[in-house]
PDB file of C-alpha atoms in Angstrom:
ATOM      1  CA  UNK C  22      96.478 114.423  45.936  1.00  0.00           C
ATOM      2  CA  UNK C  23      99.596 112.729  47.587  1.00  0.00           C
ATOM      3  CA  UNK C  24     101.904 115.824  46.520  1.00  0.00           C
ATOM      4  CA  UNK C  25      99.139 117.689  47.654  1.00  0.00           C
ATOM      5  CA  UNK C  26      99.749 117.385  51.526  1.00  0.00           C
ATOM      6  CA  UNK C  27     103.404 117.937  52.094  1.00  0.00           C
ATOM      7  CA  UNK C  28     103.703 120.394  49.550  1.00  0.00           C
ATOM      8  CA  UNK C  29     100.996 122.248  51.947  1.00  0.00           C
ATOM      9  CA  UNK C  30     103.039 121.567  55.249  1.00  0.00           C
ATOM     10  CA  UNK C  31     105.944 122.522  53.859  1.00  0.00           C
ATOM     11  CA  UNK C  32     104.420 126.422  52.961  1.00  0.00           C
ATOM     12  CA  UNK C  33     102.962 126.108  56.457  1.00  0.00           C
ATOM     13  CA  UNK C  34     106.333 125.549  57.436  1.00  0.00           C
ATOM     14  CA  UNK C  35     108.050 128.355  55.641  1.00  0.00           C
ATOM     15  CA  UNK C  36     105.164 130.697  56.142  1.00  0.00           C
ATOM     16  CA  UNK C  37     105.319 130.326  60.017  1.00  0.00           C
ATOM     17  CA  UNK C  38     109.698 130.203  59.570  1.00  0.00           C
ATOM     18  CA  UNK C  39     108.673 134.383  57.890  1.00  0.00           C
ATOM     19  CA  UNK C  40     106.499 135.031  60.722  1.00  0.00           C
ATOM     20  CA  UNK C  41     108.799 134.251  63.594  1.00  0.00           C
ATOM     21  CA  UNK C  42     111.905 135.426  61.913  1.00  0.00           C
ATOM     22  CA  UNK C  43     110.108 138.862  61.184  1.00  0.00           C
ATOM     23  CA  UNK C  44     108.120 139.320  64.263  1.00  0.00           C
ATOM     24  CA  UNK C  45     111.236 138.378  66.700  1.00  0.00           C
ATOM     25  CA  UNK C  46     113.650 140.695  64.477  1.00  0.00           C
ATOM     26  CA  UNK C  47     116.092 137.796  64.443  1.00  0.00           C
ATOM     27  CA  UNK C  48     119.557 138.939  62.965  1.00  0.00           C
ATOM     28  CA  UNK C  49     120.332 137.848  59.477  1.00  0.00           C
ATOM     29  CA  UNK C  50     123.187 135.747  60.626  1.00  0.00           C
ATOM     30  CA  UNK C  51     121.705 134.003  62.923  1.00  0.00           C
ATOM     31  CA  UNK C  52     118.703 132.654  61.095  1.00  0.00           C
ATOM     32  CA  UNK C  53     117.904 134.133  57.449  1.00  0.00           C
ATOM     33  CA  UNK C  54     114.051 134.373  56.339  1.00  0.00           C
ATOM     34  CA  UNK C  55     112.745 132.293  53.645  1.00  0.00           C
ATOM     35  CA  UNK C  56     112.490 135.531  51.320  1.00  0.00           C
ATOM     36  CA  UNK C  57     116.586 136.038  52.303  1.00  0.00           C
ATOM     37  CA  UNK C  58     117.406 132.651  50.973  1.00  0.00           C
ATOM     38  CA  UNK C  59     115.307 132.522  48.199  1.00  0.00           C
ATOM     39  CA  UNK C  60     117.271 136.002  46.796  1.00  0.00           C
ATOM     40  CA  UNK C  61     120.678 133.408  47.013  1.00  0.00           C
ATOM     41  CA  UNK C  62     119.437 130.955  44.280  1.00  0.00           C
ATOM     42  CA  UNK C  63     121.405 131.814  41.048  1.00  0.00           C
ATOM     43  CA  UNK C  64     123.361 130.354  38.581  1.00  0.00           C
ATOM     44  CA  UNK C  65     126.243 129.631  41.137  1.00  0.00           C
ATOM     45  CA  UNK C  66     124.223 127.696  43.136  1.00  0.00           C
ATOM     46  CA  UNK C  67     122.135 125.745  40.465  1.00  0.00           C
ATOM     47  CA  UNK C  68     125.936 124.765  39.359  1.00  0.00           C
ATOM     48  CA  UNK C  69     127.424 123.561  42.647  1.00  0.00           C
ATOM     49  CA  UNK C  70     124.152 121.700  43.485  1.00  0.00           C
ATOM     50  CA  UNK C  71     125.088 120.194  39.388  1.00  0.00           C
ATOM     51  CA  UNK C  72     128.681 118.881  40.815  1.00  0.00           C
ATOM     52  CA  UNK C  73     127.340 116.941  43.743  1.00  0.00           C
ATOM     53  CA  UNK C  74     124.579 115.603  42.255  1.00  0.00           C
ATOM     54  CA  UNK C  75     126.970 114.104  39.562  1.00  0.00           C
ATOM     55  CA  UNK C  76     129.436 112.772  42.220  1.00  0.00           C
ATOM     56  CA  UNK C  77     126.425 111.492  43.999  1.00  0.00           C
ATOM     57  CA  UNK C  78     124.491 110.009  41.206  1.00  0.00           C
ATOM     58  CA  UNK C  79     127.833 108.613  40.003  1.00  0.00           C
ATOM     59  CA  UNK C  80     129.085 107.111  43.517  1.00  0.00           C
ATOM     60  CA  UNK C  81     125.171 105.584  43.782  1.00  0.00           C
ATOM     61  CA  UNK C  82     125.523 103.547  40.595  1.00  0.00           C
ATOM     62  CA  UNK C  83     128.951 102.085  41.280  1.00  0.00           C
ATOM     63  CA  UNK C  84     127.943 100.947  44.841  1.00  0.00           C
ATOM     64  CA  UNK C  85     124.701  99.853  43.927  1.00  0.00           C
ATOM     65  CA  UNK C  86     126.388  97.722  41.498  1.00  0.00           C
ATOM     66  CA  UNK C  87     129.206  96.576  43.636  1.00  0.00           C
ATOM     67  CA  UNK C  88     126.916  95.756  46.321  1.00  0.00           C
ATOM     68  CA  UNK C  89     124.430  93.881  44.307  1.00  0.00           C
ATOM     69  CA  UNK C  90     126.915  91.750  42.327  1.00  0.00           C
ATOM     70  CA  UNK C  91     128.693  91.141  46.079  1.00  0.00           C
ATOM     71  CA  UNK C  92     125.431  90.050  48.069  1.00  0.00           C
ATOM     72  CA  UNK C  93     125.060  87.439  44.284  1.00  0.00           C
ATOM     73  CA  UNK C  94     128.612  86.082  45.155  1.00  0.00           C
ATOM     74  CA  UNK C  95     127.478  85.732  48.935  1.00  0.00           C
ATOM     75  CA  UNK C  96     124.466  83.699  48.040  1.00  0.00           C
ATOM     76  CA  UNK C  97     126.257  81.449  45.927  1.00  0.00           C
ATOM     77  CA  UNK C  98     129.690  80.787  48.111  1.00  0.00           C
ATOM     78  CA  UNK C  99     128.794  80.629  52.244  1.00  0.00           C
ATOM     79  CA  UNK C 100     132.575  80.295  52.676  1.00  0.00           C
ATOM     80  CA  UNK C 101     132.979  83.964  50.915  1.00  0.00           C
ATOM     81  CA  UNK C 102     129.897  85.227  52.511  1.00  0.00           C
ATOM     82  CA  UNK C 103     131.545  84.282  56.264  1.00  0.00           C
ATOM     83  CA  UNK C 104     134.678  85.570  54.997  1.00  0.00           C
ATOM     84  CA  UNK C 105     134.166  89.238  53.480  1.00  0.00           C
ATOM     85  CA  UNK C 106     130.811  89.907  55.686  1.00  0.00           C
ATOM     86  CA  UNK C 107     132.146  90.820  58.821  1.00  0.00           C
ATOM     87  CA  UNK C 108     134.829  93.392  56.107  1.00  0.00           C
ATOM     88  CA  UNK C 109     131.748  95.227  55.087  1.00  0.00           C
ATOM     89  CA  UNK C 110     130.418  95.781  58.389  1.00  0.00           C
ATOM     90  CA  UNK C 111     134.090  97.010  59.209  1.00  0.00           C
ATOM     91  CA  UNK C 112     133.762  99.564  56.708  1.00  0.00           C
ATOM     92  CA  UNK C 113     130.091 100.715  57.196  1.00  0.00           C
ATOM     93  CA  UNK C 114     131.082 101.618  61.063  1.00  0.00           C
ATOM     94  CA  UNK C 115     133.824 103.672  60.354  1.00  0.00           C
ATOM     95  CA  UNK C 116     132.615 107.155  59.699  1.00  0.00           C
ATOM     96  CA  UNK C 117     132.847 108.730  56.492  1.00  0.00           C
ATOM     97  CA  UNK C 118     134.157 111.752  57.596  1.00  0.00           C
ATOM     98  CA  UNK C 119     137.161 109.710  59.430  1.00  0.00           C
ATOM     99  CA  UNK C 120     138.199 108.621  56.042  1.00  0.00           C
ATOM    100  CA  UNK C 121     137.426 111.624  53.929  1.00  0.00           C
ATOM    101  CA  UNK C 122     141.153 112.802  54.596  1.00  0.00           C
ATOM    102  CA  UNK C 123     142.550 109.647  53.481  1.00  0.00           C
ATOM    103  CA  UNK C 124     140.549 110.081  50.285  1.00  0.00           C
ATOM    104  CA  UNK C 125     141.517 113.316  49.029  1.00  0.00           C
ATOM    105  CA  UNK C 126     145.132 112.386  50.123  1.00  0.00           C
ATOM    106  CA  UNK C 127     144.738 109.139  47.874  1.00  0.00           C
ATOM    107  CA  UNK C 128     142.584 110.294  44.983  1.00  0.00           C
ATOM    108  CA  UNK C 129     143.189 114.361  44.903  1.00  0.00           C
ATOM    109  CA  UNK C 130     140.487 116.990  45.338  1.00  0.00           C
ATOM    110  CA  UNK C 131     138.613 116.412  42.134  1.00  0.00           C
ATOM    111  CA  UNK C 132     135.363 114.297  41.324  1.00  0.00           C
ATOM    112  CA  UNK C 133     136.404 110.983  42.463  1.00  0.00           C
ATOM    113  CA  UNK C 134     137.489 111.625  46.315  1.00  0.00           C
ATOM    114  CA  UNK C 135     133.624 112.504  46.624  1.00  0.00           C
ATOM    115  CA  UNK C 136     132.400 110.066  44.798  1.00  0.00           C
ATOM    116  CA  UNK C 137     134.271 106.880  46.442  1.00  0.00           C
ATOM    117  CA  UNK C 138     133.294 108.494  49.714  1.00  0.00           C
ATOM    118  CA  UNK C 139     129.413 108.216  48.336  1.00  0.00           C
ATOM    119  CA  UNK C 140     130.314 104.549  47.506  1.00  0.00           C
ATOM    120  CA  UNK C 141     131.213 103.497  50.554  1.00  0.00           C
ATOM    121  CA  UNK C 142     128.390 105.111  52.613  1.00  0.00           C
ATOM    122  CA  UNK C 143     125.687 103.535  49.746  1.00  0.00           C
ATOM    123  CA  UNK C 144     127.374  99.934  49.689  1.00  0.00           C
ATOM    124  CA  UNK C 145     126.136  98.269  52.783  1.00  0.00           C
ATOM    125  CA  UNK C 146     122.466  98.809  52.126  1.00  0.00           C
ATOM    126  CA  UNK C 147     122.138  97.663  48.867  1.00  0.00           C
ATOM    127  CA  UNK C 148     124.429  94.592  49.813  1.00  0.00           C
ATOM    128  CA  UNK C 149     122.612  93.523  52.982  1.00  0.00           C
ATOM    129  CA  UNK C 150     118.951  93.961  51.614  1.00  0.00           C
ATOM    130  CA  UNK C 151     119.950  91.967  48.194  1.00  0.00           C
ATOM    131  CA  UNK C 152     121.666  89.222  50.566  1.00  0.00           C
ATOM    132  CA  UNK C 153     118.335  89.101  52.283  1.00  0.00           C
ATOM    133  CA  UNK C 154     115.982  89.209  49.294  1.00  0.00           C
ATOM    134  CA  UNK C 155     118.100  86.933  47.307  1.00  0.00           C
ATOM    135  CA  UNK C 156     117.560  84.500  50.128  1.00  0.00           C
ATOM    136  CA  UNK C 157     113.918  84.904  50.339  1.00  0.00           C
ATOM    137  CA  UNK C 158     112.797  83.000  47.836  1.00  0.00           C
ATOM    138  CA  UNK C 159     109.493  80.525  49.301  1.00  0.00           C
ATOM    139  CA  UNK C 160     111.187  76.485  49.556  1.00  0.00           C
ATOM    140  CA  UNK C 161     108.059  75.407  47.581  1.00  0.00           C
ATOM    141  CA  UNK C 162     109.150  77.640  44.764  1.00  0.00           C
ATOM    142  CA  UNK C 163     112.663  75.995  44.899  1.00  0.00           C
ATOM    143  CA  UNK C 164     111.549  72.815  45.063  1.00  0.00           C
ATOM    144  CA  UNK C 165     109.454  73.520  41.968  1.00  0.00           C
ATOM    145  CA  UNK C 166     112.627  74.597  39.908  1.00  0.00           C
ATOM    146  CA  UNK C 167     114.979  71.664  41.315  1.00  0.00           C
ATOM    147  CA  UNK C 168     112.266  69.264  40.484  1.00  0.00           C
ATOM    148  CA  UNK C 169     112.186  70.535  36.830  1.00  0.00           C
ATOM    149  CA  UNK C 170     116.297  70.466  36.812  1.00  0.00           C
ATOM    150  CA  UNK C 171     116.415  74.536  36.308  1.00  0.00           C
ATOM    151  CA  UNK C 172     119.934  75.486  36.074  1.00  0.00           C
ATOM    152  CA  UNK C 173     121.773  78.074  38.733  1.00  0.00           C
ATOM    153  CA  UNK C 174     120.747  81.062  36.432  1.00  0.00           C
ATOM    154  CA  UNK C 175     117.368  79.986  35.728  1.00  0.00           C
ATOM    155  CA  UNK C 176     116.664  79.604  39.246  1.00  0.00           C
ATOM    156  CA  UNK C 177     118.700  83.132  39.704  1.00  0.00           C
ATOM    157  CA  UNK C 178     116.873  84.698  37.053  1.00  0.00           C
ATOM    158  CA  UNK C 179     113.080  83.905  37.065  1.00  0.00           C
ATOM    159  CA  UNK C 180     112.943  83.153  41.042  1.00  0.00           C
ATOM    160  CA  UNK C 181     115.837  84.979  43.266  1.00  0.00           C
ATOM    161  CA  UNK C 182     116.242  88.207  41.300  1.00  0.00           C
ATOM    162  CA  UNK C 183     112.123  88.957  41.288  1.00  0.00           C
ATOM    163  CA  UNK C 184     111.759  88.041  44.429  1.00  0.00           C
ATOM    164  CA  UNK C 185     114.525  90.218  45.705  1.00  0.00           C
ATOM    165  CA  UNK C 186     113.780  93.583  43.678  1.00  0.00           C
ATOM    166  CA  UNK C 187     111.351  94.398  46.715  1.00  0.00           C
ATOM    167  CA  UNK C 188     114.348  95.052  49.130  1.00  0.00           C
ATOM    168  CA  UNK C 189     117.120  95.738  46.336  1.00  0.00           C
ATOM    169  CA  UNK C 190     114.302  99.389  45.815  1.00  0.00           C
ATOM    170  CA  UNK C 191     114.227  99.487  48.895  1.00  0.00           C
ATOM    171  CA  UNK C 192     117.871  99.835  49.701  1.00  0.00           C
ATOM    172  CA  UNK C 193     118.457 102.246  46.599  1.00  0.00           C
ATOM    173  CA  UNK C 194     115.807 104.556  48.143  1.00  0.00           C
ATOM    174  CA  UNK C 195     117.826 104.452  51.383  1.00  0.00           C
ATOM    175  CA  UNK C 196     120.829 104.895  49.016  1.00  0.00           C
ATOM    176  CA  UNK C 197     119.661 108.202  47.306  1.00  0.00           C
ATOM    177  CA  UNK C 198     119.918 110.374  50.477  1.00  0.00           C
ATOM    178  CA  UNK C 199     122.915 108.570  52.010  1.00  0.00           C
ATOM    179  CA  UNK C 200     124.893 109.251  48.501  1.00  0.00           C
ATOM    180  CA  UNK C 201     124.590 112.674  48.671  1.00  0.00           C
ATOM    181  CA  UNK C 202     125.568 113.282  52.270  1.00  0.00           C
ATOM    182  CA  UNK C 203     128.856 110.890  50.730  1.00  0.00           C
ATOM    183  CA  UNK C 204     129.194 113.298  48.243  1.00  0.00           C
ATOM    184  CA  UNK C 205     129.032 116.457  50.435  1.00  0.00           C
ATOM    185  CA  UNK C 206     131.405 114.926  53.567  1.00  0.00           C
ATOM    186  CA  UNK C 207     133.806 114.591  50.596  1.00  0.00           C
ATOM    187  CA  UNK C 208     133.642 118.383  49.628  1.00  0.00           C
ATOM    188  CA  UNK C 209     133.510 119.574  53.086  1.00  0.00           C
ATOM    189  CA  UNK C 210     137.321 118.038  53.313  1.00  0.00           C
ATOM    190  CA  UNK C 211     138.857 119.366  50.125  1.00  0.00           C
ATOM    191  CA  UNK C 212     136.723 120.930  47.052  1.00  0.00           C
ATOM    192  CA  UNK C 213     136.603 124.140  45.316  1.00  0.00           C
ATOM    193  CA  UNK C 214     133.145 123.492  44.081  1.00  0.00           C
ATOM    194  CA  UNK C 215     129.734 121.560  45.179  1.00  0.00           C
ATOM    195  CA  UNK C 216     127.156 122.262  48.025  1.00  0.00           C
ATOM    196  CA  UNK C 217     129.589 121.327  50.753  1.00  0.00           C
ATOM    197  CA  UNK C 218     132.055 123.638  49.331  1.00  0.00           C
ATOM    198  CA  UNK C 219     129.495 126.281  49.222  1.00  0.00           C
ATOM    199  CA  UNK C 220     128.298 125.266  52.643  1.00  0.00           C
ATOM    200  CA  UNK C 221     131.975 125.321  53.813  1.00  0.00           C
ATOM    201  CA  UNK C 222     132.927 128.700  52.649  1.00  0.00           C
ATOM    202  CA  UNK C 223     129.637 130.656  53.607  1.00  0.00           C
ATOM    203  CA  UNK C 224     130.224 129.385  57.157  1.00  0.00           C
ATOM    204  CA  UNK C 225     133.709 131.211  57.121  1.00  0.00           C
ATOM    205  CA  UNK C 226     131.815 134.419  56.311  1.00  0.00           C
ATOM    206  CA  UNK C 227     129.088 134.067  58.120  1.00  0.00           C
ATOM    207  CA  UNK C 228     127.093 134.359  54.582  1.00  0.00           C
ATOM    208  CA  UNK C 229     124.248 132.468  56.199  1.00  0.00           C
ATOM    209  CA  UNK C 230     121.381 132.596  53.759  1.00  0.00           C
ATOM    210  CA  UNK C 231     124.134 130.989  51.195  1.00  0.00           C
ATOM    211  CA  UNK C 232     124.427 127.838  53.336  1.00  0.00           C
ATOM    212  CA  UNK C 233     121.085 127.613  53.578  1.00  0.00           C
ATOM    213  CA  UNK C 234     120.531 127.451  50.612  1.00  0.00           C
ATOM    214  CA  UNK C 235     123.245 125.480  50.037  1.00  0.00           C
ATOM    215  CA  UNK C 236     121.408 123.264  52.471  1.00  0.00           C
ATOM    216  CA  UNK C 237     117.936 123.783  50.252  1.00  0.00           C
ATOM    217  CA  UNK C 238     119.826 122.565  47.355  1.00  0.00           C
ATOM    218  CA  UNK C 239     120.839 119.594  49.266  1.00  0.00           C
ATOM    219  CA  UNK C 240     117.540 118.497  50.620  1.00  0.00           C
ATOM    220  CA  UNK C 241     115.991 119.224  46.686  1.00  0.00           C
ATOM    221  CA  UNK C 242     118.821 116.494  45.079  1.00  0.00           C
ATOM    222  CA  UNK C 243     118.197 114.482  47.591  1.00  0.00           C
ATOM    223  CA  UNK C 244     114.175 114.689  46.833  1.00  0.00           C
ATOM    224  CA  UNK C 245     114.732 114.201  43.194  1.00  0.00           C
ATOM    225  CA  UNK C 246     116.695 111.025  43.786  1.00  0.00           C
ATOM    226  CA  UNK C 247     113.967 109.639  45.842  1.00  0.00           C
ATOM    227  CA  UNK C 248     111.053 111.168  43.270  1.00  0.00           C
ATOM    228  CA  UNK C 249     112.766 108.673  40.659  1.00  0.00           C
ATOM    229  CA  UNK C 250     113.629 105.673  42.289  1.00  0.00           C
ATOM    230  CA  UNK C 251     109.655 105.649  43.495  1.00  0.00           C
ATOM    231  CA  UNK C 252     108.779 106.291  40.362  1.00  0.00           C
ATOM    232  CA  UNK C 253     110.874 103.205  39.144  1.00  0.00           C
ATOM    233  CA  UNK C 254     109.954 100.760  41.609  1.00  0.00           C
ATOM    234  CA  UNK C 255     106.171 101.086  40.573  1.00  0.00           C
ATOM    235  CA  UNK C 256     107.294 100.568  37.032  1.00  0.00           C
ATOM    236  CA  UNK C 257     109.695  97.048  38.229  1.00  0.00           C
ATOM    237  CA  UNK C 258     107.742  95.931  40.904  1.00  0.00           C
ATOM    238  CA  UNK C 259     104.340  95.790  38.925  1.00  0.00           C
ATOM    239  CA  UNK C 260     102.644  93.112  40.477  1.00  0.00           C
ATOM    240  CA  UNK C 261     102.265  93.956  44.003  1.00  0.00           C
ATOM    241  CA  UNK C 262     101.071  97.280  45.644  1.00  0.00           C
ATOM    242  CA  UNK C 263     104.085 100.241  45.860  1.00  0.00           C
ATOM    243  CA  UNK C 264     103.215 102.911  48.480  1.00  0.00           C
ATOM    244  CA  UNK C 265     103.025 106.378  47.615  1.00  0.00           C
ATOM    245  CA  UNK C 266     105.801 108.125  48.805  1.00  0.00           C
TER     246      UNK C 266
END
C-alpha cells in the first residue's frame, strides 16, 4: 500500500509530462516526451548507469567506514575531536566540483577519481550523526555499566553502538543520494563512461532524451540505494518503530 501512492503520482506525473509535451508541440530538444526517453533505454545505458553505481556504491562504503571509525576516535579522545573537527567541516564546504579537477589530475580518469569524490561528499554525514549518536547514550545507562566495572568496549559495544545505529541509518540514507551525485560530478570532469559522461556528451549534441534518461538512470540508482538501506534499518533497528519510506 505504501508503494502504492507514489508509484501512482509518479504516472500522474508522466501522464500529464505526455499531455503537455504533445498538446503544446514542444520541440524534441527542448523537452523530450516520456515515450521519447523511454525509446533511449538500452544496453548502453543500463551499462553506464552499472559504472556509477559501482563508483558510488564503492565511494559509500569507504566513507561510511572512514567516517564511522573517525566519529569512534572523536568520542574517545576530546583533544582529537577539537583538533580534526573543524578539518572536516573544511572539507565538507568546499564544493565537490571545485576539487573534481584536482582529482582526475591526482588519480587519472578511471574508477577511483569518482569514487574519492563520492567519499568526500558521503563523509561528513555519517561522521557527525555517529559523533552525535555515540554520545547519546542516557547517564543512567552509564552509570549502570561503570557501576558494574564494564570495560571501554563493553560499554562501546552493548550501550554506544545500539544506541547510535538510529542516526548512523540515518546518515547512510542521506549518504545513498549524496554518493551518487559524488560519483557523477567526478564523470562530468573527465570520464569516458558513466551517467555523467552520458549526460555530458548528449548535452554537446543536443541528444536530449539521452540525458534524460541519463538523468532517469540517476534518480533509479539513487532509489535503489535508498530501497536497501530502509530495508536494512528495519532489519538492525528491530526494536523501535522504522517509518515507511
Amino acid at each position: 500500500m505504501n508503494v502504492l501512492y507514489p508509484v501512482s503520482f509518479a504516472l500522474g506525473l508522466i501522464l500529464i509530462w505526455e499531455a503537455v509535451v504533445r498538446i503544446f508541440d514542444i520541440p524534441l530538444y527542448l523537452l523530450p516526451a516520456p515515450s521519447d526517453v523511454v525509446q533511449i533505454i538500452n544496453g548502453e545505458l543500463l551499462s553506464n548507469m552499472g559504472v556509477t553505481m559501482y563508483e558510488a556504491v564503492l565511494g559509500f562504503l569507504i566513507a561510511n567506514v572512514l567516517g564511522f571509525v573517525t566519529a569512534v576516535i572523536f568520542v574517545h579522545s576530546r583533544p582529537i575531536e577539537k583538533g580534526m573537527f573543524p578539518l572536516a567541516i573544511a572539507l565538507k564546504t568546499t564544493p565537490v566540483v571545485a576539487l573534481a579537477p584536482l582529482l582526475v589530475i591526482w588519480l587519472g580518469t578511471g574508477y577511483w577519481s569518482k569514487v574519492v569524490a563520492s567519499v568526500i561528499i558521503c563523509f561528513f554525514p555519517i561522521l557527525v550523526n555517529s559523533v552525535k549518536g555515540l554520545k547519546a547514550i542516557e547517564h543512567e545507562a552509564w552509570e549502570l555499566f561503570t557501576a558494574y566495572k564494564g570495560t571501554k568496549f563493553e560499554i562501546f559495544w552493548k550501550l554506544r553502538l545500539p544506541t547510535s545505529l538510529p542516526y548512523v541509518m540515518s546518515a547512510l540514507k542521506i549518504s545513498s543520494s549524496l554518493a551518487i551525485v559524488g560519483a557523477i560530478v567526478g564523470e562530468f570532469v573527465g570520464a569516458n563512461k558513466g551517467l555523467g559522461y552520458m549526460v555530458l556528451l548528449s548535452s554537446y549534441h543536443l541528444d536530449t532524451p539521452t540525458m534524460f534518461g541519463a538523468i532517469l538512470a540517476a534518480a533509479v540508482s539513487g532509489l535503489i540505494l535508498f530501497g536497501v538501506l530502509t530495508w536494512l534499518e528495519k532489519k538492525l533497528i528491530f526494536w523501535q518503530k522504522v517509518d515507511e519510506a
